[in-house]
Short mmCIF file of C-alpha atoms and ligand atoms in Angstrom, two decimals:
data_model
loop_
_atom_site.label_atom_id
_atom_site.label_comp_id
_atom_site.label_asym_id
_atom_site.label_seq_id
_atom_site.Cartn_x
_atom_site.Cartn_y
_atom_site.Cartn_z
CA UNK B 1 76.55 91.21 109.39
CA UNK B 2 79.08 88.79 108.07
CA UNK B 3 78.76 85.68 105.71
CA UNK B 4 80.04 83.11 108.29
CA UNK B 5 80.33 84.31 112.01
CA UNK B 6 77.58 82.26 112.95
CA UNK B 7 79.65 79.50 112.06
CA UNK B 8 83.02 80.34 113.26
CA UNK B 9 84.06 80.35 116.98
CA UNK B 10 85.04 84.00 118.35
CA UNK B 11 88.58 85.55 117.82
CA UNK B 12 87.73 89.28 119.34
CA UNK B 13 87.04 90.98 116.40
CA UNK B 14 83.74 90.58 115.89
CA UNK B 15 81.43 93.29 113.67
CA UNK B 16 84.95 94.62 112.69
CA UNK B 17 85.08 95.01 108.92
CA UNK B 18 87.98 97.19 107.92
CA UNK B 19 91.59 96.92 109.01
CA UNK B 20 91.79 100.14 110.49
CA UNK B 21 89.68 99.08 112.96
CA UNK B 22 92.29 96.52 113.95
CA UNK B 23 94.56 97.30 116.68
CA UNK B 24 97.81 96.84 118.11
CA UNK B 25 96.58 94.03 120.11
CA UNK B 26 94.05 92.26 117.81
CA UNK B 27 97.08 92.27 114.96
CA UNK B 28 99.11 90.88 117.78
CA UNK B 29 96.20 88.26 118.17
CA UNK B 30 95.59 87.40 115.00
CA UNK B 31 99.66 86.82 114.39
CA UNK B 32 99.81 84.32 116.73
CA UNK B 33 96.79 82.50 116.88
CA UNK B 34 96.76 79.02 114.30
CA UNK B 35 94.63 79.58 111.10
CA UNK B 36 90.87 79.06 112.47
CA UNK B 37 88.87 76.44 110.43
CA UNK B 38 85.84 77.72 108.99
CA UNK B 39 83.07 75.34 108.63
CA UNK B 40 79.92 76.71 106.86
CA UNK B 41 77.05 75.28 106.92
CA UNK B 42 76.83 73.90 103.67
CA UNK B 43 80.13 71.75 103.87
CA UNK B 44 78.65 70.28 107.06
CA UNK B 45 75.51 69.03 105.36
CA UNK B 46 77.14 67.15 102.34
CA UNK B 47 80.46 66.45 100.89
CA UNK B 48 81.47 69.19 98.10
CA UNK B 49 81.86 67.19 94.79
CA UNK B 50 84.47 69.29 93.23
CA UNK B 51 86.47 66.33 91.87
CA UNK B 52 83.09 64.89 90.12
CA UNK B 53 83.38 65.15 86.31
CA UNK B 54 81.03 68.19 85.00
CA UNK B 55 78.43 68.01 82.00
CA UNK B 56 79.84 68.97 78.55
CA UNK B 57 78.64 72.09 77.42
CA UNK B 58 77.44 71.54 74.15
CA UNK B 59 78.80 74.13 71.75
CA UNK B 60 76.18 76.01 69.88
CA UNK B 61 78.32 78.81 68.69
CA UNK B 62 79.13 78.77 64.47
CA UNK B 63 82.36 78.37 63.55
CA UNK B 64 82.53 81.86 62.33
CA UNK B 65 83.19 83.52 65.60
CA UNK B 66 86.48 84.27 66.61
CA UNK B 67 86.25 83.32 70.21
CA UNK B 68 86.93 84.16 73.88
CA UNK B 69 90.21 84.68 75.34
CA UNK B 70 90.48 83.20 79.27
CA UNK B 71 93.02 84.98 81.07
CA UNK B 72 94.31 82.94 83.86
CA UNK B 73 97.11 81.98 86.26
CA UNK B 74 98.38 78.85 88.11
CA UNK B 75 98.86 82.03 90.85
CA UNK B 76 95.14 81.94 91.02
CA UNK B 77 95.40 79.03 92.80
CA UNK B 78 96.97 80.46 95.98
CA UNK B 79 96.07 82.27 98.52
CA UNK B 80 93.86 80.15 101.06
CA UNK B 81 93.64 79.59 105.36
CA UNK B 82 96.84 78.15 106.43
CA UNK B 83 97.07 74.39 107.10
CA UNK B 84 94.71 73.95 103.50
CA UNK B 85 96.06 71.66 100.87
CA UNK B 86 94.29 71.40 97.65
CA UNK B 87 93.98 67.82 97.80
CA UNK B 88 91.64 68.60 101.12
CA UNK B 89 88.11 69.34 100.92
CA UNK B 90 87.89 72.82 101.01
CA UNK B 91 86.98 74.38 104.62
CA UNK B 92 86.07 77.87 103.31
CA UNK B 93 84.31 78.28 100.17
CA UNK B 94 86.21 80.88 98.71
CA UNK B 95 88.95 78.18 98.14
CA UNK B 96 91.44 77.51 94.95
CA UNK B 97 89.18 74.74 93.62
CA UNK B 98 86.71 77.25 92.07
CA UNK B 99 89.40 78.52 89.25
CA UNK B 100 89.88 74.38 89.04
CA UNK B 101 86.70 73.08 88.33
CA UNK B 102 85.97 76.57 86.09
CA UNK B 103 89.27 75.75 83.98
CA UNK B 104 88.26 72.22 83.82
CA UNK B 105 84.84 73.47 82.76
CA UNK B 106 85.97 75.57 79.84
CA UNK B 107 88.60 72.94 78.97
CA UNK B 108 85.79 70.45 78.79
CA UNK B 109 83.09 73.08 76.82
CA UNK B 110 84.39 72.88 73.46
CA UNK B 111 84.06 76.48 72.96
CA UNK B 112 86.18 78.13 71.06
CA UNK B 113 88.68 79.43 73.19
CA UNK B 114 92.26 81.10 73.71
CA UNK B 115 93.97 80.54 76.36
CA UNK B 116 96.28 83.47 78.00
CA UNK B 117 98.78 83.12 81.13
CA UNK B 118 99.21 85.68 82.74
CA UNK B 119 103.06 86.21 83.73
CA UNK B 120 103.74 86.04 87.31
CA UNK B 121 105.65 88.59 88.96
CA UNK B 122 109.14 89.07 89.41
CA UNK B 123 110.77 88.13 92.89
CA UNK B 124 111.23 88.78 95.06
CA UNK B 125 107.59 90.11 95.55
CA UNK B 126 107.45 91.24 98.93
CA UNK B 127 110.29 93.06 98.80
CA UNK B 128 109.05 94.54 95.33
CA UNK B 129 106.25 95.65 96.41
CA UNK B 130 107.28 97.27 99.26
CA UNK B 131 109.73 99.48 97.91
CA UNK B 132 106.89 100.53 95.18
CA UNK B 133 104.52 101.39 98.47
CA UNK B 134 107.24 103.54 99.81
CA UNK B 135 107.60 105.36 95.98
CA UNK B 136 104.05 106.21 95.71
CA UNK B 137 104.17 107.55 99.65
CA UNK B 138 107.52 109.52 98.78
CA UNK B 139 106.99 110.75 95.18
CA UNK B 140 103.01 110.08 94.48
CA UNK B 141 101.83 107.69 92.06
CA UNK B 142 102.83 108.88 88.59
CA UNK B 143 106.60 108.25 89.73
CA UNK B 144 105.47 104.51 89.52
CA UNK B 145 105.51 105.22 85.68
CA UNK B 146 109.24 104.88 85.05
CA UNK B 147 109.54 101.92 86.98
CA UNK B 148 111.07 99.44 85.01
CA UNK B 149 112.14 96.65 87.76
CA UNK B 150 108.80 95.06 87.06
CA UNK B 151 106.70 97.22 85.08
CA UNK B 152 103.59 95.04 85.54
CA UNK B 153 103.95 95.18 89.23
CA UNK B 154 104.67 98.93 89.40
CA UNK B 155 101.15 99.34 86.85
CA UNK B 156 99.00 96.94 89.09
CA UNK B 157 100.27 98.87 92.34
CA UNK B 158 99.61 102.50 90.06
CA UNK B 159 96.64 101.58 89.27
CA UNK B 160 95.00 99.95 92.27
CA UNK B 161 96.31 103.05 94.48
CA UNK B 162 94.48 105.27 92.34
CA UNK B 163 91.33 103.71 93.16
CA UNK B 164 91.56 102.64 96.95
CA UNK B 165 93.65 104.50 99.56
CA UNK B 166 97.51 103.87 99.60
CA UNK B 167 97.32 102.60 103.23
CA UNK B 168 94.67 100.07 102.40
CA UNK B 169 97.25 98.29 100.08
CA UNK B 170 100.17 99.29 102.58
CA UNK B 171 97.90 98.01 105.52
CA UNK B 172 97.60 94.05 103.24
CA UNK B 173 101.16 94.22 103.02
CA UNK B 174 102.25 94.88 106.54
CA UNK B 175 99.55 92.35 107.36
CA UNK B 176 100.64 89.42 105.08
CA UNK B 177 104.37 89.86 104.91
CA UNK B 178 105.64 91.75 108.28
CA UNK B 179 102.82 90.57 111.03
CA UNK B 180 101.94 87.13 109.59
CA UNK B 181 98.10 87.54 110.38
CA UNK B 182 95.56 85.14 109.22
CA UNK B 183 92.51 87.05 108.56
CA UNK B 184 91.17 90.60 108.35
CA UNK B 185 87.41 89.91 109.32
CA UNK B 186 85.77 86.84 110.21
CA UNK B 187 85.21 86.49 106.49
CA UNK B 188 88.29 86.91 104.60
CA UNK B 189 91.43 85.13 105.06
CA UNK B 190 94.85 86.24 104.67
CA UNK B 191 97.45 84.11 103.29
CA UNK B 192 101.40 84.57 102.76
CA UNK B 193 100.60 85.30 99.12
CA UNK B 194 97.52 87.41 99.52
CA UNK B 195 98.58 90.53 97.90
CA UNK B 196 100.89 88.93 95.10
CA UNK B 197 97.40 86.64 94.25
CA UNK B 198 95.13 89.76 95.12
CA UNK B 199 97.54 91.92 92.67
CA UNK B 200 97.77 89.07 90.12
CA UNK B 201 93.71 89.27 89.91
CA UNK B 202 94.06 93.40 88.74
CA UNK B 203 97.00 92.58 86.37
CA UNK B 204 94.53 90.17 85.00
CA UNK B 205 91.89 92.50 85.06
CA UNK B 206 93.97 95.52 83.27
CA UNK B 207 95.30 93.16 80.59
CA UNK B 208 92.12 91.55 79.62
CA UNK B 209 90.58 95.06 79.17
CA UNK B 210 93.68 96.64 77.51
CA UNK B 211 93.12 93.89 74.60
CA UNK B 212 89.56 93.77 74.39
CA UNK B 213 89.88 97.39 73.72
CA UNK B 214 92.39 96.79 70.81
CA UNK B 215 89.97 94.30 69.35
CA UNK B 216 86.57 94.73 70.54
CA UNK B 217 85.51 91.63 68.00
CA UNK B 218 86.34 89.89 71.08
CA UNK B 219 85.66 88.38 74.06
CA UNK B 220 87.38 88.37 77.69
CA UNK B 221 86.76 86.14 80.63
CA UNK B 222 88.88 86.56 83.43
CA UNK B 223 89.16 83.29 85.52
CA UNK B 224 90.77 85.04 88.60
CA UNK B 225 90.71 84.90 92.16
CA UNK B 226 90.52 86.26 95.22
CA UNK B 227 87.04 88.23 94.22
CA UNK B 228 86.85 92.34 94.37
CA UNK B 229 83.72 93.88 94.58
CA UNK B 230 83.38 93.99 98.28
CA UNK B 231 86.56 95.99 98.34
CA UNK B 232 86.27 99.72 99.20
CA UNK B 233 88.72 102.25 98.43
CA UNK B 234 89.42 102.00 102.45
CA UNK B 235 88.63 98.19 103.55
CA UNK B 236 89.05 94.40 102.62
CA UNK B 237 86.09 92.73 102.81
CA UNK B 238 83.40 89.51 102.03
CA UNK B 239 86.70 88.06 100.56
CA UNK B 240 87.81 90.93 98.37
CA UNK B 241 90.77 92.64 98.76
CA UNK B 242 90.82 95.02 95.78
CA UNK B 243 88.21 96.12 93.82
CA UNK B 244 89.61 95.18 89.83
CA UNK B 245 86.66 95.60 87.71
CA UNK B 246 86.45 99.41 89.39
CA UNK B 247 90.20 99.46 89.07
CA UNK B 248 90.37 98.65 85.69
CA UNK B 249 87.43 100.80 84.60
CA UNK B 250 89.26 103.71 86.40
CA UNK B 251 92.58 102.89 84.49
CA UNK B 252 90.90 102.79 80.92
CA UNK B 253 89.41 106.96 81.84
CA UNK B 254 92.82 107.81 82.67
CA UNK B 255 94.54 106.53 79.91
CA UNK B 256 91.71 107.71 77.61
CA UNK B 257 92.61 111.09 78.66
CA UNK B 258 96.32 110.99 78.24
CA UNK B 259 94.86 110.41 74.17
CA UNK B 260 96.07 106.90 74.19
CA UNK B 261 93.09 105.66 72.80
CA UNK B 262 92.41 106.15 69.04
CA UNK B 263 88.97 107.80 70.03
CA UNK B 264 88.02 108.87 73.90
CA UNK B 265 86.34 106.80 76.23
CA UNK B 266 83.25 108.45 77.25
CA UNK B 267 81.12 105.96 79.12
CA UNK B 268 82.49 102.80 80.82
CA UNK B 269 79.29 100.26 82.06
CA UNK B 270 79.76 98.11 85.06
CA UNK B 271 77.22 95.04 85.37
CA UNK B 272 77.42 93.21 88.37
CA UNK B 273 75.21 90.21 88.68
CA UNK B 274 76.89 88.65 91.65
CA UNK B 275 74.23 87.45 94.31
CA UNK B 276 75.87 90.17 96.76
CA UNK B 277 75.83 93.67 96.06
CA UNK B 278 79.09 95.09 94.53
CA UNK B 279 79.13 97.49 97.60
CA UNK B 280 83.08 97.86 96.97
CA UNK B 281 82.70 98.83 93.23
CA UNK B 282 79.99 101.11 93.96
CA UNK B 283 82.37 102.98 96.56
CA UNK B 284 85.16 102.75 93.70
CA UNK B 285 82.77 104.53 91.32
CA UNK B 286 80.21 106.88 92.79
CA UNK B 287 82.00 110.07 92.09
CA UNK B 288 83.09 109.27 88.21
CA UNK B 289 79.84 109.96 86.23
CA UNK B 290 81.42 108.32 83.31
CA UNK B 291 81.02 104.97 85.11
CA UNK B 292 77.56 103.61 85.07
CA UNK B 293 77.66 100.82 87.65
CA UNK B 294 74.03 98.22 87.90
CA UNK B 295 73.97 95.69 90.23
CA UNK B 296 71.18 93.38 90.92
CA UNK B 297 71.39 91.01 94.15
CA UNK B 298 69.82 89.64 96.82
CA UNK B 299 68.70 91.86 99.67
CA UNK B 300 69.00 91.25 102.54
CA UNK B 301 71.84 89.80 101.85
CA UNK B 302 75.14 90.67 102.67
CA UNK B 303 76.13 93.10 102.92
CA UNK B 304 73.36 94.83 103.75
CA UNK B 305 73.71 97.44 101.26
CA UNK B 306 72.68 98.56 97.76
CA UNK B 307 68.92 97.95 99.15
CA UNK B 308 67.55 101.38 98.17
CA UNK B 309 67.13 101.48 94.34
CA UNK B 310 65.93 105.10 94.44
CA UNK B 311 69.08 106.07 95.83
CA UNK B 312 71.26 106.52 92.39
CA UNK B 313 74.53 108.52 94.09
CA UNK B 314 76.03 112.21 93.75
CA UNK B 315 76.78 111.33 90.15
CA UNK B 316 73.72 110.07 89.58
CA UNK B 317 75.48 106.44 88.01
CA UNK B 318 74.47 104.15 90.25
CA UNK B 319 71.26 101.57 89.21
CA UNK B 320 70.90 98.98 92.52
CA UNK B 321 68.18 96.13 91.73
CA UNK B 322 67.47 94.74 95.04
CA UNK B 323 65.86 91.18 94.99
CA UNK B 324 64.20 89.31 97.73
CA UNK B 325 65.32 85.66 98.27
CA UNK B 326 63.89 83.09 95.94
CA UNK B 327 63.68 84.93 92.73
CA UNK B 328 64.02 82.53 89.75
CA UNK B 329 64.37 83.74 86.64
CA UNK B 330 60.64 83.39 85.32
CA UNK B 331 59.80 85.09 88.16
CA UNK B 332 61.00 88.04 88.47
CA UNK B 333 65.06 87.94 87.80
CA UNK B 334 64.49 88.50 83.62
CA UNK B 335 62.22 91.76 84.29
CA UNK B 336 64.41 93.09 86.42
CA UNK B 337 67.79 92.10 84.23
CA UNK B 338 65.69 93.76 81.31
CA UNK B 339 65.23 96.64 83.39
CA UNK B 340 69.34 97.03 84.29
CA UNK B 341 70.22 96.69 80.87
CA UNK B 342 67.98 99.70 79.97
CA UNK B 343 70.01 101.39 82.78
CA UNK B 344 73.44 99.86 82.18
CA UNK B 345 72.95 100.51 77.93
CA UNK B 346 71.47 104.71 78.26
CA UNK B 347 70.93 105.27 81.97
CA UNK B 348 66.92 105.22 81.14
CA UNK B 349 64.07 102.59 81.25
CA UNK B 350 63.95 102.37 77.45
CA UNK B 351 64.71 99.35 75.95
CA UNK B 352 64.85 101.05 72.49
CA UNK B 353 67.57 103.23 73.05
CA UNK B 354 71.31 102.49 71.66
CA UNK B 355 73.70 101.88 74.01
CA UNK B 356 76.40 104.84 74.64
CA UNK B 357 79.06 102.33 76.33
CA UNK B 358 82.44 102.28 74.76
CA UNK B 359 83.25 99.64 77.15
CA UNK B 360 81.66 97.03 79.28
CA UNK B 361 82.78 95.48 82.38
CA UNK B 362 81.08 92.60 84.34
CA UNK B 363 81.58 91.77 87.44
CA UNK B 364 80.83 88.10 86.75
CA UNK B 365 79.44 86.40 90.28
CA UNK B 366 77.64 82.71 89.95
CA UNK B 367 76.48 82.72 94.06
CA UNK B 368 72.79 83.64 92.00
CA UNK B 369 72.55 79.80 91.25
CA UNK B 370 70.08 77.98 93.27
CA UNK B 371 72.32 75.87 94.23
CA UNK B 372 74.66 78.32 95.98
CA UNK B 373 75.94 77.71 99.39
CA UNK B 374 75.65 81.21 100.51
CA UNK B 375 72.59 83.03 99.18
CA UNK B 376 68.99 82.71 98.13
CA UNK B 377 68.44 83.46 94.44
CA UNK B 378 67.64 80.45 92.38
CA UNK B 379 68.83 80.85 89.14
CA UNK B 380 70.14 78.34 86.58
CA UNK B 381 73.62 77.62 84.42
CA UNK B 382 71.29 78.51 81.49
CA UNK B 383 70.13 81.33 82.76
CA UNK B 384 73.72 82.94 82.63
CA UNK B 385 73.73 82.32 79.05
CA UNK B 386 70.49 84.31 78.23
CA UNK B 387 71.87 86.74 80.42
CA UNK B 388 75.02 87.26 78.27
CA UNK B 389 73.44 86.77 74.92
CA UNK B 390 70.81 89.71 76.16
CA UNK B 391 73.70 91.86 77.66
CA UNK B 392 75.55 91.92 73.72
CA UNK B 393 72.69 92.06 72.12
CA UNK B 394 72.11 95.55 73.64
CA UNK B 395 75.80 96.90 72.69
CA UNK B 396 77.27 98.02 69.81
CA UNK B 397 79.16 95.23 67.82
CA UNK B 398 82.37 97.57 68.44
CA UNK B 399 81.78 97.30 72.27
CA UNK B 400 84.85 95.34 74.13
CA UNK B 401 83.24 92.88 77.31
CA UNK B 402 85.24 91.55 79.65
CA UNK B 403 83.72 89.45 82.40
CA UNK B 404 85.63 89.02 85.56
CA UNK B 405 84.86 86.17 88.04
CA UNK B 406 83.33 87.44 91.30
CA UNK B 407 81.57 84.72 93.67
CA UNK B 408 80.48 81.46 92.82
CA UNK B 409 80.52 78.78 95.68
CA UNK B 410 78.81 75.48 94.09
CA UNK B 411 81.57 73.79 92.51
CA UNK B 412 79.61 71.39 90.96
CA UNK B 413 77.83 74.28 88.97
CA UNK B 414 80.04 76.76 88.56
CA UNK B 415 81.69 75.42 85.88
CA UNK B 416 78.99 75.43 83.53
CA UNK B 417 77.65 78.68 84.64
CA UNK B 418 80.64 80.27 83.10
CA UNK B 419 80.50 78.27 80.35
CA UNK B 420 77.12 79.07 79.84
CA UNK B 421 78.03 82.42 80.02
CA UNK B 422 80.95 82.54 76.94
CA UNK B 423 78.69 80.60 75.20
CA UNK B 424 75.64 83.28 74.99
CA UNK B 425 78.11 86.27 74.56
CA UNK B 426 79.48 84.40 71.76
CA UNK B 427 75.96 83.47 70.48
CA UNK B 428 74.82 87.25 70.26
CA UNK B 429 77.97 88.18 68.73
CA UNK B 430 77.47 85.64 65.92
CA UNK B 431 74.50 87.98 64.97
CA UNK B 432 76.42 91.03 65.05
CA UNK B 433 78.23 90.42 61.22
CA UNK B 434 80.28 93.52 62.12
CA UNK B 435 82.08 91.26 65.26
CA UNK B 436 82.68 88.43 62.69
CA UNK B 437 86.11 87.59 61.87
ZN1 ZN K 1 78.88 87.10 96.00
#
């Protein structure tokens, strides 16, 4: 089942979700045929307001608190359908102007906040990239460690290739920069700068966990685009291409057991609260036990997995919290978040155990708002504020958190959502003394 393909007119590859399912003919297809305009229904109803000024976010957290750093990239505002321009209303709603009106957000919040660029690549990045690909085919991936072209290039490609399959990345490349196709399902766009953007998103990812873990007194939000957690070690997907917060979690073991860590990483927690279920992440994860990975989303929703939440993996790490359309918070979204911190925090139902993460990741989706485009929850900005001042009030004061933007399609509410979020993780942390600077 797909997000849009009831809206979209037919291009052949219908119900096909993964590239190797593409063939010689539909690549040929999708080279030459112009970009295809997707109208949802939601941008056919009314006008998306993402130039209207948002609602300052009143700051409520005390001066004391050192802050949250926002990692972020002009890159991030690539990558869309061909023929787009941003001064267009957006035709697909995973579109540049989210990072926009979230920066503008932030910008507007009066949080305390510190602002990080991440560096772009160096060019020329297809060419780059490519002759990494053909490294990690020749030599395997630990000969990507003495690249020194572009050492952030050659990590992101490292990295991401130890999660999914090399010929899933390979496949993106040959796709974007040899075959000039415009989509891989009827979904997810592809764009000349798809994989540079896609690759930017887990550079962003890696470096906003490599300093939280220096300084766990702080805070990371990662304001990056395209999203991951449909992404699969083998397939593209719902808009993702690959899977960062998995990729990051996977890059922290590994470096945790080459001892570069003062103490070991034993237990990484993955929280995904995106209205979809993290399907990709949970394929990234299922055989590492020291991943916990919770998800609570909408089902049925797309897509159509992560409904069974007896069904815990052959690791036993995986916590799905399947809920039907037109929970609210007050009835039932807080019992069940209750219940998935229990899980994320100890992997049990009690509430009174201490947590046993050295490291949280959250796979930070806002399609859970009511007003959403694309799903059925109804939850508010607010409620993403309880939801991070209960998620740090369950850790350990020494516990690094970095969120990492997933969905989110109302951009008139994203904004806030994500400020609402920094502003309850900062919050709880001003009532852990030991996280005061
Ligand atoms: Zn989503």
């Amino acid at each position: 089942m797909s997000v849009y393909n009831q809206f979209v007119p037919s291009v052949g590859i219908e119900n096909r979700t993964s590239l190797r399912y593409l063939t010689a003919h539909h690549v040929r297809n999708l080279a030459t045929q112009p970009a295809v305009r997707l109208r949802p229904r939601f941008l056919s109803v009314r006008r998306v307001g993402w130039a209207r000024p948002l609602l300052r976010l009143r700051s409520e957290v005390p001066a004391t608190v050192h802050g949250a750093d926002i990692y972020h990239s002009p890159l991030f505002r690539k990558h869309w359908p061909y023929g787009e321009d941003l001064d267009d209303e957006p035709q697909h709603p995973e579109c540049p102007h989210r990072v926009i009106v979230i920066e503008r957000a932030l910008h507007e919040s009066q949080l305390p906040l510190h602002w990080h660029e991440v560096p772009r690549f160096r060019e020329p990045f297809a060419a780059n990239c490519a002759k990494l690909l053909k490294i990690v085919e020749a030599s395997g991936l630990e000969a990507l460690e003495k690249e020194t072209e572009d050492p952030a290039l050659a990590r992101a490609v490292r990295a991401a290739a130890a999660v999914h399959f090399l010929d899933h990345i390979a496949e993106i490349h040959r796709l974007v920069h040899v075959r000039g196709a415009t989509r891989i399902d009827m979904d997810t766009y592809l764009s000349d700068d798809t994989l540079e953007v896609a690759l930017m998103a887990t550079r962003a990812a890696l470096e906003a966990t490599d300093a939280a873990l220096k300084d766990p007194s702080r805070l990371a939000f990662v304001v990056s685009r395209p999203p991951g957690h449909h992404a699969t070690r083998a397939t593209a997907m719902g808009f993702c291409f690959l899977s960062n917060v998995a990729i990051a979690a996977h890059e922290v073991l590994k470096r945790s057991d080459k001892g570069e860590f003062s103490r070991p990483i034993t237990r990484i927690g993955i929280l995904d609260f995106d209205v979809h279920h993290g399907n990709g992440t949970e394929d990234c994860v299922r055989q590492q036990e020291r991943i916990r990975f919770v998800s609570l989303h909408e089902h049925p929703q797309y897509p159509m997995t992560g409904g069974n939440p007896n069904e815990h993996g052959p690791k036993h790490n995986i916590w799905n919290f399947p809920l039907p359309a037109g929970t609210d918070w007050h009835n039932g979204y807080a019992e069940a978040y209750a219940e998935a911190l229990n899980r994320l925090c100890s992997g049990t139902d009690r509430s009174d155990v201490v947590s046993d993460l050295d490291l949280v990741l959250v796979s930070a989706g806002y399609d859970a708002l009511a007003s959403d485009p694309l799903a059925g929850l109804h939850l508010k900005p607010s409620d993403y504020s309880e939801m991070a001042f209960q998620l740090i009030h369950r850790l350990k004061p020494s516990t690094p958190v970095v969120f990492c933007l997933e969905g989110g399609y109302d951009l008139n509410a994203i904004g806030e959502a994500v400020s609402q979020t920094i502003q309850g993780a900062l919050r709880a942390r001003a009532e852990q003394p030991q996280a005061v600077v």
